[in-house]
Coordinates of C-alpha atoms in Angstrom, one line a residue:
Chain L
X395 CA -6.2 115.7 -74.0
X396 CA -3.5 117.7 -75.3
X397 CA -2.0 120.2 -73.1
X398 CA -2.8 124.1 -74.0
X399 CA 0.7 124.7 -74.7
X400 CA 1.4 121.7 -77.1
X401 CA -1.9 122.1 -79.1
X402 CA -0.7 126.0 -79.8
X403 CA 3.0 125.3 -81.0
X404 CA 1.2 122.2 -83.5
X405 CA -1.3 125.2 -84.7
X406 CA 1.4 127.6 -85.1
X407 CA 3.7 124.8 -87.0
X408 CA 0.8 124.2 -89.2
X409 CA -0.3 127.7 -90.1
X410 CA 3.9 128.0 -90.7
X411 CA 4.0 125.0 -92.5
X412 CA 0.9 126.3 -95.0
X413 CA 2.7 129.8 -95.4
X414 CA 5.9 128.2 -96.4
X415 CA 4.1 125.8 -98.8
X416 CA 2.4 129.0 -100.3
X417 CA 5.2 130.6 -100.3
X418 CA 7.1 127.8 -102.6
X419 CA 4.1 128.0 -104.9
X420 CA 4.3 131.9 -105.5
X421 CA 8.5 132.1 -105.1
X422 CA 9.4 128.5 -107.5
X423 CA 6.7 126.9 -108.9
X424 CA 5.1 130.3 -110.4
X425 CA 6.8 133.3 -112.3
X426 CA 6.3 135.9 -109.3
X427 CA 10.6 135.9 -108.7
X428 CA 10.7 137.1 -112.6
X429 CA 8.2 138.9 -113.3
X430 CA 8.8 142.1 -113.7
X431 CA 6.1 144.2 -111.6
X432 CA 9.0 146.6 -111.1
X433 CA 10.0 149.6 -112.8
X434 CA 10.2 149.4 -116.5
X435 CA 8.9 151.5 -119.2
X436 CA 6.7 151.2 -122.2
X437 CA 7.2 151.1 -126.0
X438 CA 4.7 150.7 -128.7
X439 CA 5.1 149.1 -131.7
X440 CA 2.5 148.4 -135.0
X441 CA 2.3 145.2 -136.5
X442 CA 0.2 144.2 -139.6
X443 CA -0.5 141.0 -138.3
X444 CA 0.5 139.6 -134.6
X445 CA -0.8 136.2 -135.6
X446 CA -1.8 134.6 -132.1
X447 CA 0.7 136.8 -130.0
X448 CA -0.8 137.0 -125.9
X449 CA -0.4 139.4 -123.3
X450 CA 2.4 138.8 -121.0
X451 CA 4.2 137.3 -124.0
X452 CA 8.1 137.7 -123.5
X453 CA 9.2 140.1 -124.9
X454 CA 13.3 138.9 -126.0
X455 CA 16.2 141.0 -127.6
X456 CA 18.9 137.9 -128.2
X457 CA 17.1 135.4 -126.5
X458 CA 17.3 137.3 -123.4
X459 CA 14.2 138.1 -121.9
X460 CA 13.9 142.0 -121.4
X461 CA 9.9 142.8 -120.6
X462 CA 6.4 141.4 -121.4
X463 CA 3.7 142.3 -123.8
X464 CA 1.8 144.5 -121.8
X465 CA -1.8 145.5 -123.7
X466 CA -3.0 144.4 -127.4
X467 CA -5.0 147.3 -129.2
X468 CA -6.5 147.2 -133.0
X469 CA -5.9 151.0 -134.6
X470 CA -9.2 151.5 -136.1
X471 CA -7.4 154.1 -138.7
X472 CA -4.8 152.3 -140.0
X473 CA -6.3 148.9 -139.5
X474 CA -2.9 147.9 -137.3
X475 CA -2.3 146.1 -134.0
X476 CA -0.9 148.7 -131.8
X477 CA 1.5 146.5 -129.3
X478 CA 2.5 147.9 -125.9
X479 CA 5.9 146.6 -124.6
X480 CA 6.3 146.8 -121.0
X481 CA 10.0 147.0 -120.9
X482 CA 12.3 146.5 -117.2
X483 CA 14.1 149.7 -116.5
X484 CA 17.3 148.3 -116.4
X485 CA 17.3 148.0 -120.1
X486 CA 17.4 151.4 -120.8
X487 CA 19.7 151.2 -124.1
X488 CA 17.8 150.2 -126.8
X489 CA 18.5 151.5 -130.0
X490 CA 15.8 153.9 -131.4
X491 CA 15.8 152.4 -134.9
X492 CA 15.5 148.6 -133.5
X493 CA 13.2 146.5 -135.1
X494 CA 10.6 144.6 -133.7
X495 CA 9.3 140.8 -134.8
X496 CA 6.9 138.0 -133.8
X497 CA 8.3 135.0 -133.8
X498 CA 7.4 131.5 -132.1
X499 CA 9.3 129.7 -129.9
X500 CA 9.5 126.0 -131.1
X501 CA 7.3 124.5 -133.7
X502 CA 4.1 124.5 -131.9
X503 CA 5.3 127.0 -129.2
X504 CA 3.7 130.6 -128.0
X505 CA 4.5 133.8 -130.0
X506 CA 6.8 136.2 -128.6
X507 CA 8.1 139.7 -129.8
X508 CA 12.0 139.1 -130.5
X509 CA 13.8 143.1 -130.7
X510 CA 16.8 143.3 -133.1
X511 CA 18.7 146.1 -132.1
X512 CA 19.9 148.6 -134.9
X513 CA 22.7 151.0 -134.5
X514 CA 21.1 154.0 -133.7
X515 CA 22.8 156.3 -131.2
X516 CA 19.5 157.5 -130.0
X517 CA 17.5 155.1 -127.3
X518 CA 14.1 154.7 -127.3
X519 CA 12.3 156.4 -124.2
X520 CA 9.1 155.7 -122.2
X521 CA 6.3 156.4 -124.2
X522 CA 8.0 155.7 -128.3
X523 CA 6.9 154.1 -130.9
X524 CA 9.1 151.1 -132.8
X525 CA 8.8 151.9 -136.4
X526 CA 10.5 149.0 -137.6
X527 CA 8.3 145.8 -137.4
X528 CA 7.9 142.4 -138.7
X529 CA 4.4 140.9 -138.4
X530 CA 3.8 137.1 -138.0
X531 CA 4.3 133.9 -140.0
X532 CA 1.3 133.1 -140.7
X533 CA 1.1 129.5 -142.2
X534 CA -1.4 129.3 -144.1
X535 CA -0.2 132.5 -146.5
X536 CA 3.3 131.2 -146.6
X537 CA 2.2 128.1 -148.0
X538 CA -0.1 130.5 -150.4
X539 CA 2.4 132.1 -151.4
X540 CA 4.6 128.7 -151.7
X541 CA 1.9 127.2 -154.0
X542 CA 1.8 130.1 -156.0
X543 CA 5.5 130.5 -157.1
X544 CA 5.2 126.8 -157.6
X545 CA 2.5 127.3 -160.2
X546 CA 4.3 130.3 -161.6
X547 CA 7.6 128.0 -162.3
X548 CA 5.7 125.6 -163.5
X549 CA 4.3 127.6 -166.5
X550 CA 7.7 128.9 -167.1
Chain M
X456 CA -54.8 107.9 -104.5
X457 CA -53.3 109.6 -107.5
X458 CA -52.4 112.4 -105.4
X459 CA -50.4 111.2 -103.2
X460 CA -47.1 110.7 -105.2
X461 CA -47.6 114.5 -106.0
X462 CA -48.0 115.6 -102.5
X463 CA -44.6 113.7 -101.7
X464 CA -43.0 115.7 -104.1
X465 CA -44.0 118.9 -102.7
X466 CA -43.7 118.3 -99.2
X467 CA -39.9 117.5 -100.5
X468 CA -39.6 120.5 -102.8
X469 CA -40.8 122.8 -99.5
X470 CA -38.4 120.5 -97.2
X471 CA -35.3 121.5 -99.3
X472 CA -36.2 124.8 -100.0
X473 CA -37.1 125.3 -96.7
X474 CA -33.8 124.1 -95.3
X475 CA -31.7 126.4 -97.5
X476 CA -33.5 128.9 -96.1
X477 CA -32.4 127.5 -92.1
X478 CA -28.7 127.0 -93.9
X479 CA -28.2 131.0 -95.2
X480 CA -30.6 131.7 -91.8
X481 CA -27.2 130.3 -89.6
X482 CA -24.7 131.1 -92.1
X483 CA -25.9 135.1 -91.3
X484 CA -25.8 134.5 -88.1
X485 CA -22.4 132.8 -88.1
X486 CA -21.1 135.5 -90.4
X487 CA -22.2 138.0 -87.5
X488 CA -20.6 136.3 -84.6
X489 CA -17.3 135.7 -86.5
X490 CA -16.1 139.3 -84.9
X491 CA -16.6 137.6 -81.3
X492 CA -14.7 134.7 -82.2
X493 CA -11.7 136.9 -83.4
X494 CA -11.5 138.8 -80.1
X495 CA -11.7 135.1 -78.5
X496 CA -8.6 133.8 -80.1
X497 CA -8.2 130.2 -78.0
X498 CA -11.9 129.0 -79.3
X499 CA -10.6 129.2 -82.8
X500 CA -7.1 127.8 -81.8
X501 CA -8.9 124.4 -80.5
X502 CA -10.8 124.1 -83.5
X503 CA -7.8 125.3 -86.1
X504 CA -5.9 122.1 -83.9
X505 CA -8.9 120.0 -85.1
X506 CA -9.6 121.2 -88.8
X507 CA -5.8 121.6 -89.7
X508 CA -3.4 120.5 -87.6
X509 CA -4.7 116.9 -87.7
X510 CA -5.5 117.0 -91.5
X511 CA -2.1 117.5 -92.1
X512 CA -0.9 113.9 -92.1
X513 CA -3.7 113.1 -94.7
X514 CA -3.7 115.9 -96.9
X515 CA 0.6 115.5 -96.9
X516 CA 0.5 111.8 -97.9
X517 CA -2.4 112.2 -100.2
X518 CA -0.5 115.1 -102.3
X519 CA 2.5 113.4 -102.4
X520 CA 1.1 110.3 -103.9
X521 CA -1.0 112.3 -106.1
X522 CA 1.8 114.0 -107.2
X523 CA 4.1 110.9 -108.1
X524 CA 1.1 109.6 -109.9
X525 CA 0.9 112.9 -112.3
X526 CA 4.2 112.6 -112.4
X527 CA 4.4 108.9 -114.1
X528 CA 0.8 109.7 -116.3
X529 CA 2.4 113.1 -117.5
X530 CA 5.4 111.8 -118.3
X531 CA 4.1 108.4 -120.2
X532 CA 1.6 110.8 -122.6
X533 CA 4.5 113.5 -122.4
X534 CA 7.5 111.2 -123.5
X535 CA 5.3 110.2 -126.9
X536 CA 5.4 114.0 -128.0
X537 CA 8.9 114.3 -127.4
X538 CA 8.3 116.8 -124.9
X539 CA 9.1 115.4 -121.2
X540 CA 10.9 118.4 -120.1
X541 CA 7.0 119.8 -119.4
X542 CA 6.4 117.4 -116.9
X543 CA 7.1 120.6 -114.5
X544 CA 4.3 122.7 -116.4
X545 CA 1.9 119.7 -116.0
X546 CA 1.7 118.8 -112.7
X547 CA 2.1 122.1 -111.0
X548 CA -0.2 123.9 -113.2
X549 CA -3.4 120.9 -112.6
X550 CA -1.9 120.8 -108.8
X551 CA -2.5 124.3 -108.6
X552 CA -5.4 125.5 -110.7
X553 CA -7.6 121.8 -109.6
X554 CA -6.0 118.9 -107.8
X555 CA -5.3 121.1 -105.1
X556 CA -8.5 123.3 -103.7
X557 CA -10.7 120.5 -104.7
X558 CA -9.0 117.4 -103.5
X559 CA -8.3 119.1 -100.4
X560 CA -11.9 120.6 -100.0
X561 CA -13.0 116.6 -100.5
X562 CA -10.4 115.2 -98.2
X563 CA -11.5 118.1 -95.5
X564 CA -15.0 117.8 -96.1
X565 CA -14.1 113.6 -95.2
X566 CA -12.0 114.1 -92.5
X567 CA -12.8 117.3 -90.6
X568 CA -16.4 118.2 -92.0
X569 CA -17.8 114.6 -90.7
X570 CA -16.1 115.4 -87.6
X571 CA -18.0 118.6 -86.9
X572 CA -21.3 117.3 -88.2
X573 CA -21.1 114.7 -85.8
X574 CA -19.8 116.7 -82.7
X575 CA -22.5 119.7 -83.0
X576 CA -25.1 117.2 -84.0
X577 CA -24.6 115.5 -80.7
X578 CA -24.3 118.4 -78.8
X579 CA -28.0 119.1 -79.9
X580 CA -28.9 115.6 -79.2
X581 CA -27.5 115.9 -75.7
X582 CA -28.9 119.4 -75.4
X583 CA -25.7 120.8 -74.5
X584 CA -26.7 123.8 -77.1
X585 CA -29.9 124.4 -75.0
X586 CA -28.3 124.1 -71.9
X587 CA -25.8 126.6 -73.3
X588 CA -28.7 129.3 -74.5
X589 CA -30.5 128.3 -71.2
X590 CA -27.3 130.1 -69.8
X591 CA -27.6 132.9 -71.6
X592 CA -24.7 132.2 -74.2
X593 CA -25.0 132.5 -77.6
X594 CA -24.1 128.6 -79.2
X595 CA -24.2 130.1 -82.7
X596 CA -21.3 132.3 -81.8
X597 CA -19.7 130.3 -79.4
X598 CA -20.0 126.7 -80.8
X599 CA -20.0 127.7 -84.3
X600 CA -18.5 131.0 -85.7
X601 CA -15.1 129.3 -84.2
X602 CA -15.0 126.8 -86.2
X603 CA -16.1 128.4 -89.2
X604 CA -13.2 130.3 -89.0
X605 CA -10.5 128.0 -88.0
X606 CA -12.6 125.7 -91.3
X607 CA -11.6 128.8 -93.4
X608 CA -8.4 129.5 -92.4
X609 CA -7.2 126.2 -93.0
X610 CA -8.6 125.4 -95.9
X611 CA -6.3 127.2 -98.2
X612 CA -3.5 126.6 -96.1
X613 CA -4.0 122.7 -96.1
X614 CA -4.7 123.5 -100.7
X615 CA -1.4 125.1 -100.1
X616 CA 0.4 122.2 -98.6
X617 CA -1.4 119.6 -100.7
X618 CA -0.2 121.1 -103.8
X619 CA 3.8 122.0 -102.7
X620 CA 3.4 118.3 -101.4
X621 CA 2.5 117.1 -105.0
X622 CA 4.9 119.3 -107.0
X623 CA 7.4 117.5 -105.3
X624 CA 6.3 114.3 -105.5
X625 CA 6.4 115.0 -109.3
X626 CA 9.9 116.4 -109.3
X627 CA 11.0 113.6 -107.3
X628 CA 9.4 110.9 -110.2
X629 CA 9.9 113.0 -113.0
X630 CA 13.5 114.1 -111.9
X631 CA 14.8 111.2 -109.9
X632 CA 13.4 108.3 -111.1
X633 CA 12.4 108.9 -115.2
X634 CA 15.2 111.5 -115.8
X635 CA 13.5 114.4 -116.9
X636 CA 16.2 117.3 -116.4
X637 CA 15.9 119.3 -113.4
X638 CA 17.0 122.6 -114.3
X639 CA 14.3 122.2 -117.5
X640 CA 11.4 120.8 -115.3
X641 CA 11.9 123.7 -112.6
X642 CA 12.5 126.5 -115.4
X643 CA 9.7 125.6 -117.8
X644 CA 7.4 125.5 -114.5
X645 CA 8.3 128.8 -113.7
X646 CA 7.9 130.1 -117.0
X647 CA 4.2 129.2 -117.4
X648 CA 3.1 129.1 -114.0
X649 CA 1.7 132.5 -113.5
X650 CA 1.2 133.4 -110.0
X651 CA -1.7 136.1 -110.4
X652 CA -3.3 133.6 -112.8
X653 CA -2.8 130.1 -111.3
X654 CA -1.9 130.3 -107.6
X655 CA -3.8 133.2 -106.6
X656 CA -7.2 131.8 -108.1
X657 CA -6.1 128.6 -106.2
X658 CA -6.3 130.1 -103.1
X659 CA -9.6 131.7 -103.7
X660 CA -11.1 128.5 -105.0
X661 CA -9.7 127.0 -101.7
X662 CA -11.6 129.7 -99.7
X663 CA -14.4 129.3 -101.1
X664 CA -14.3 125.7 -100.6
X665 CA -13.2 126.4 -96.9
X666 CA -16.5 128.6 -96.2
X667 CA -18.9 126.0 -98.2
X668 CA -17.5 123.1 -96.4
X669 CA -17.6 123.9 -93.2
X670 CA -20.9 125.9 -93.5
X671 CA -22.4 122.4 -94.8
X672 CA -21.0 120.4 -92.3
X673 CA -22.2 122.9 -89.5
X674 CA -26.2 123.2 -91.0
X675 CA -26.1 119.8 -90.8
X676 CA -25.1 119.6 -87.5
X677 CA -27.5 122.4 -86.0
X678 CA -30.1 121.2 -88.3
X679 CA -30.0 117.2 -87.2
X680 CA -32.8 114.9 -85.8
X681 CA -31.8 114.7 -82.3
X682 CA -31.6 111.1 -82.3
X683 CA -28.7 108.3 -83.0
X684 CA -30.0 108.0 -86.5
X685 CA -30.6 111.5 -86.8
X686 CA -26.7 112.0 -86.3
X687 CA -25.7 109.7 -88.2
X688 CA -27.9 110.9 -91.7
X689 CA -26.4 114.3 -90.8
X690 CA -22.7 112.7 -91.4
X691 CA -23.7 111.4 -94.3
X692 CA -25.5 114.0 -95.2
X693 CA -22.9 116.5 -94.7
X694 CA -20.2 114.4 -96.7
X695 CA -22.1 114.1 -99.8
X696 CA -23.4 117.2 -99.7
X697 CA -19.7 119.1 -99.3
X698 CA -18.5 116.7 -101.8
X699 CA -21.3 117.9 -104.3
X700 CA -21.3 121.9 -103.9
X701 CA -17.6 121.5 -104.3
X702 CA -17.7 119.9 -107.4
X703 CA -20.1 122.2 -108.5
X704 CA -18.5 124.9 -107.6
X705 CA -15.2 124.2 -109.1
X706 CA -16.5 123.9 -112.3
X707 CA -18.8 127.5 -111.9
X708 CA -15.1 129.4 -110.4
X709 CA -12.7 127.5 -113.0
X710 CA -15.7 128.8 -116.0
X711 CA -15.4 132.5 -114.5
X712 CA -11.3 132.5 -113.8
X713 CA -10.3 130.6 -116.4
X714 CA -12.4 130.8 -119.3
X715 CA -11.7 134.2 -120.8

């Protein structure tokens, strides 16, 4: 029989020993030491087509990541996706005229929104809209489209 | 007599409904003593010693290994697609989200759940739990709401170590021994790992698993035949019956979490 004393440092070693290993799932396996639950500031932006973009898709202005896709809305007037960008306060300089596009990451990869800043001295504020936007690529209508130019050369 | 197969049938169907009945009966009573066992901190230490401190060695070992093993499979069906680099993704996200409550929960359910079948359900043989109500002391919430807790405590705790175990027992055969980069493994991990997502529903699925467990393995034990062989069905009892509902389970939680 174990004395009192031992058996309560092994129980307090374990119960440290499952904190830490919890702590190692939330800190490096998962995304909690990036993600931005901090302060940060939203932007809308209207897209024709977002193809398959996700919430908490990156959001990326020269491969840096600045913020997340924070909610997906259809605009029943103009038929539109309206896009809300949750954006990390410490980029506070974005351009007001910027333009917004969905690209994919990698062949097969997700779709993220990719900013390209304009020259603007104006920055966009909590609460703006980015006028300038780029839907996505969506395969099956650029290869529509392919065909059809095809066909049009060919009866040239 | 033709009726007799039919009167089998429905003695059983009453038998098992009837026992669920006993089972929710003592997990209400246990859920009402668990307030006792908080204010009596050492009952729950003895048992938390019991449940998790000497499930450690087992849970370690077995999350390591499973975690070198995902690591060589991911990275053989990985390698074909040109895409080895995430190795990371694979084994921390199926460590995580499944491997890791329910391996645990089943490993537990082996190790400590037998355990506790077998204790109570001698106690009751040796009518240690009727000498203990003959002196005026509760053995629902003495005897049981402690180790209900200390079952549910450790339960995610042990998920916990189980699956940091196996992450790096992937690292260590995806990045030491097949050369899958390290900062790529680690990055990609991070980058689709989310922690809301995947390692919060991991713990709840562990909890779950912690209360269903040990709530098994003590019905059975209260509930036994107070003979050798009534103990001894009990065990079994209690094994295949944890290892079922967890099962089960996991597929009901990973449906409502994950399949949006």
């Amino acid at each position: 029989m174990q004395s009192t004393r031992t058996m309560e440092i092994l129980v307090g070693a374990f119960m440290a020993a499952g904190l830490v290993a919890l702590f190692f799932l939330a800190m490096r396996v998962s995304n909690l030491s990036a993600a931005s639950a901090g302060p940060g500031y939203s932007l809308t932006a209207r897209f024709d087509n977002i193809g398959s973009l996700k919430v908490r898709a990156p959001v990326s202005m020269a491969g840096v990541r600045l913020g997340r896709v924070d909610a997906i809305d259809f605009d029943q007037d103009s038929y539109q996706a309206s896009v809300t960008l949750r954006i990390d306060a410490a980029y506070d300089q974005i351009p007001a005229d910027t333009f917004a596009n969905i690209y994919t990451a990698g062949l097969l990869g997700e779709q993220y929104v990719a900013l390209d800043p304009g020259g603007s001295p104006d920055y966009l504020r909590d609460g703006d809209q980015i006028e300038h936007t780029q839907s996505a690529l969506v395969l099956e209508r650029m290869i529509g489209q392919f065909l059809f130019n095809k066909a049009q050369e060919d009866t040239e | 007599m033709l009726s007799d197969p039919l009167t089998r049938l429905g003695r059983s169907g009453i038998g098992a409904i009837a026992g669920l009945g006993r089972a929710h009966l003592l997990l209400a009573s246990i859920l009402g003593g668990l307030l006792e066992a908080l204010v009596r901190p050492r009952l729950v230490l003895a048992q938390l010693f019991n449940v998790g401190v000497l499930s450690t060695l087992i849970i370690a070992v077995s999350g390591l290994f499973v975690g070198m093993v995902l690591g060589l499979q991911g990275y053989y069906v990985l390698a074909q697609f040109g895409a080895s680099e995430s190795l990371g993704i694979m084994v921390s996200a199926s460590l995580v989200r499944e491997l890791g409550p329910v391996v645990t929960a089943l490993l537990v359910a082996g190790r400590a759940g037998s355990a506790l079948t077998a204790e109570i359900g001698l106690m009751k043989t040796t009518e240690q739990l009727s000498a203990l109500e003959m002196m005026a002391v509760d053995p629902v919430r003495r005897i049981l709401a402690p180790r209900f807790l200390a079952g549910v405590i450790a339960m995610p705790l042990l998920a916990a170590l189980f699956s940091a175990l196996g992450v790096l027992g992937g690292w260590f055969v995806g990045v030491g021994l097949l050369g899958v980069d390290d900062g790529a493994f680690w990055s990609q991990m991070q980058a689709k790992v989310d922690f809301r997502d995947d390692v919060v529903n991991g713990v709840i699925k562990s909890l779950v698993f912690g209360v269903v467990v040990t709530w098994i393995a003590l019905f059975q034990g209260y509930d036994t035949k107070p003979t050798a062989a009534g103990v001894s069905r009990a065990t079994t009892r209690s094994v295949v019956h944890s290892a079922l509902a967890v099962l089960g389970l996991d597929f009901i939680l990973t449906a409502l979490m994950f399949g949006d």
